[in-house]
Coordinates of C-alpha atoms in Angstrom, one line a residue:
X1 CA 101.1 35.6 27.8
X2 CA 101.0 39.2 28.8
X3 CA 104.8 39.4 28.2
X4 CA 104.3 38.2 24.6
X5 CA 101.5 40.8 24.1
X6 CA 103.7 43.6 25.4
X7 CA 106.4 42.8 22.9
X8 CA 104.4 42.4 19.7
X9 CA 106.4 43.3 16.6
X10 CA 105.3 44.1 13.1
X11 CA 106.3 40.6 12.1
X12 CA 103.5 39.2 14.3
X13 CA 100.9 41.3 12.6
X14 CA 102.2 40.5 9.1
X15 CA 102.2 36.8 10.0
X16 CA 98.6 37.1 11.2
X17 CA 97.7 39.0 8.0
X18 CA 99.3 36.3 5.9
X19 CA 97.5 33.5 7.6
X20 CA 94.1 35.3 7.3
X21 CA 94.7 36.0 3.6
X22 CA 95.7 32.4 3.0
X23 CA 92.6 31.2 4.7
X24 CA 90.6 33.6 2.6
X25 CA 91.9 31.9 -0.6
X26 CA 90.5 28.6 0.6
X27 CA 87.0 30.0 0.5
X28 CA 86.0 32.3 3.3
X29 CA 83.8 34.3 1.0
X30 CA 85.5 37.7 1.6
X31 CA 85.1 37.7 5.4
X32 CA 88.8 37.2 6.2
X33 CA 90.1 39.5 3.5
X34 CA 89.2 42.7 5.4
X35 CA 90.4 41.3 8.7
X36 CA 93.7 40.3 7.0
X37 CA 94.1 43.8 5.5
X38 CA 93.5 45.3 8.9
X39 CA 96.2 43.1 10.4
X40 CA 98.6 44.2 7.6
X41 CA 97.8 47.8 8.2
X42 CA 98.5 47.4 11.9
X43 CA 101.8 45.7 11.0
X44 CA 102.8 48.7 8.9
X45 CA 101.8 51.1 11.7
X46 CA 103.8 49.0 14.2
X47 CA 106.8 49.1 11.8
X48 CA 106.5 52.9 11.6
X49 CA 105.8 53.4 15.3
X50 CA 107.7 50.5 17.1
X51 CA 106.8 51.8 20.6
X52 CA 103.1 51.6 19.9
X53 CA 101.5 49.9 23.0
X54 CA 99.9 46.6 22.4
X55 CA 96.6 47.9 23.7
X56 CA 96.6 50.5 20.9
X57 CA 97.6 47.9 18.4
X58 CA 94.6 45.7 19.2
X59 CA 92.3 48.7 19.3
X60 CA 93.6 49.8 15.9
X61 CA 93.2 46.2 14.6
X62 CA 89.6 46.0 15.7
X63 CA 88.8 49.5 14.4
X64 CA 90.4 48.9 11.0
X65 CA 88.7 45.5 10.7
X66 CA 85.3 47.0 11.2
X67 CA 86.0 50.1 9.1
X68 CA 87.3 48.1 6.1
X69 CA 84.4 45.7 6.3
X70 CA 81.8 48.5 6.5
X71 CA 83.4 50.5 3.7
X72 CA 83.4 47.4 1.4
X73 CA 79.8 46.5 2.4
X74 CA 78.6 50.0 1.6
X75 CA 80.5 50.0 -1.7
X76 CA 78.9 46.6 -2.7
X77 CA 75.4 47.8 -1.7
X78 CA 75.8 51.0 -3.8
X79 CA 76.8 48.9 -6.8
X80 CA 73.6 46.8 -6.7
X81 CA 71.2 47.7 -9.5
X82 CA 68.0 46.2 -10.7
X83 CA 68.5 43.4 -13.2
X84 CA 67.6 44.0 -16.8
X85 CA 66.4 40.3 -16.8
X86 CA 64.2 39.9 -13.7
X87 CA 63.1 36.4 -14.7
X88 CA 66.7 35.1 -14.7
X89 CA 67.1 32.1 -12.4
X90 CA 63.3 32.0 -12.0
X91 CA 62.5 29.3 -14.6
X92 CA 58.8 29.0 -15.3
X93 CA 57.9 32.6 -14.3
X94 CA 57.7 33.4 -18.1
X95 CA 54.8 31.0 -18.3
X96 CA 52.5 32.9 -15.9
X97 CA 49.4 34.1 -17.6
X98 CA 49.9 31.9 -20.7
X99 CA 47.4 29.3 -22.0
X100 CA 48.2 25.7 -22.8
X101 CA 46.5 22.4 -23.6
X102 CA 47.0 19.6 -21.0
X103 CA 49.5 17.1 -22.2
X104 CA 48.5 14.6 -19.4
X105 CA 45.2 14.8 -17.5
X106 CA 45.0 16.4 -14.1
X107 CA 44.0 13.5 -11.8
X108 CA 44.1 14.0 -8.1
X109 CA 45.2 17.6 -8.5
X110 CA 48.3 16.7 -10.6
X111 CA 48.9 16.7 -14.3
X112 CA 51.3 18.0 -17.0
X113 CA 51.5 20.6 -19.7
X114 CA 53.9 20.9 -22.6
X115 CA 55.5 24.3 -22.9
X116 CA 58.0 24.5 -25.8
X117 CA 60.1 21.3 -25.5
X118 CA 59.5 20.9 -21.7
X119 CA 56.9 19.1 -19.7
X120 CA 55.8 20.9 -16.6
X121 CA 54.0 19.5 -13.6
X122 CA 50.8 21.4 -12.9
X123 CA 48.3 21.4 -10.1
X124 CA 44.7 22.3 -10.4
X125 CA 41.2 20.9 -10.8
X126 CA 40.8 17.5 -12.4
X127 CA 40.6 17.9 -16.2
X128 CA 41.0 15.6 -19.2
X129 CA 43.8 15.6 -21.7
X130 CA 43.6 18.5 -24.2
X131 CA 41.7 20.8 -21.9
X132 CA 42.8 24.4 -22.2
X133 CA 44.3 25.8 -18.9
X134 CA 45.8 29.1 -17.9
X135 CA 48.9 29.3 -15.7
X136 CA 48.0 31.4 -12.7
X137 CA 50.9 30.9 -10.2
X138 CA 54.1 29.0 -9.6
X139 CA 55.1 27.0 -6.5
X140 CA 58.7 26.1 -7.1
X141 CA 58.7 23.7 -10.1
X142 CA 54.9 23.1 -10.0
X143 CA 52.6 25.5 -12.0
X144 CA 49.2 26.2 -10.7
X145 CA 46.6 26.2 -13.4
X146 CA 42.9 26.8 -13.7
X147 CA 40.5 25.9 -16.5
X148 CA 40.5 28.4 -19.3
X149 CA 37.1 29.7 -20.3

C-alpha cells in the first residue's frame, strides 16, 4: 500500500475527482462537489509538479477540500436575505388574528371553521355552530381559537 501511495500520479487524483463528481450528480447535495474539485486541483498540481511527495498531496487535498467548502458556505450564507413573503410555506399563518363563524361545533375541544374555500380544524372551548371565534395561534394544521366577544 505504501508503495502505491509513494507513486501517485495526477491520473489517480483526476480519477478520484471524476468518481466524486459522478457521485455528486446522483444526489449528494453539494457535499462531494467541493471534495471532487479539491481532488482535481491536486491532480493539476501533481501534473505540474510530478515530484510532489504523497504526504504533501494528501495535505493539499485536505486543505483544499476544507478551504473550498468553507468559501462556498460563506458565500451561500452571505447571499441569504429575508424573504419578502414571510408567510410562504406557513399555510394558515395568515389567519392569525382573524374572526370566523364556526362551521362545525367545537365538541371535546375540536371543531371546524371555514376560511375562504377551506375547512380548518380548530381547538378551543366547546361552542355551538355559528359562534364567532378569533384565531389566536397555530399548532401545525390545527388553529387555536377563543370565543370572540
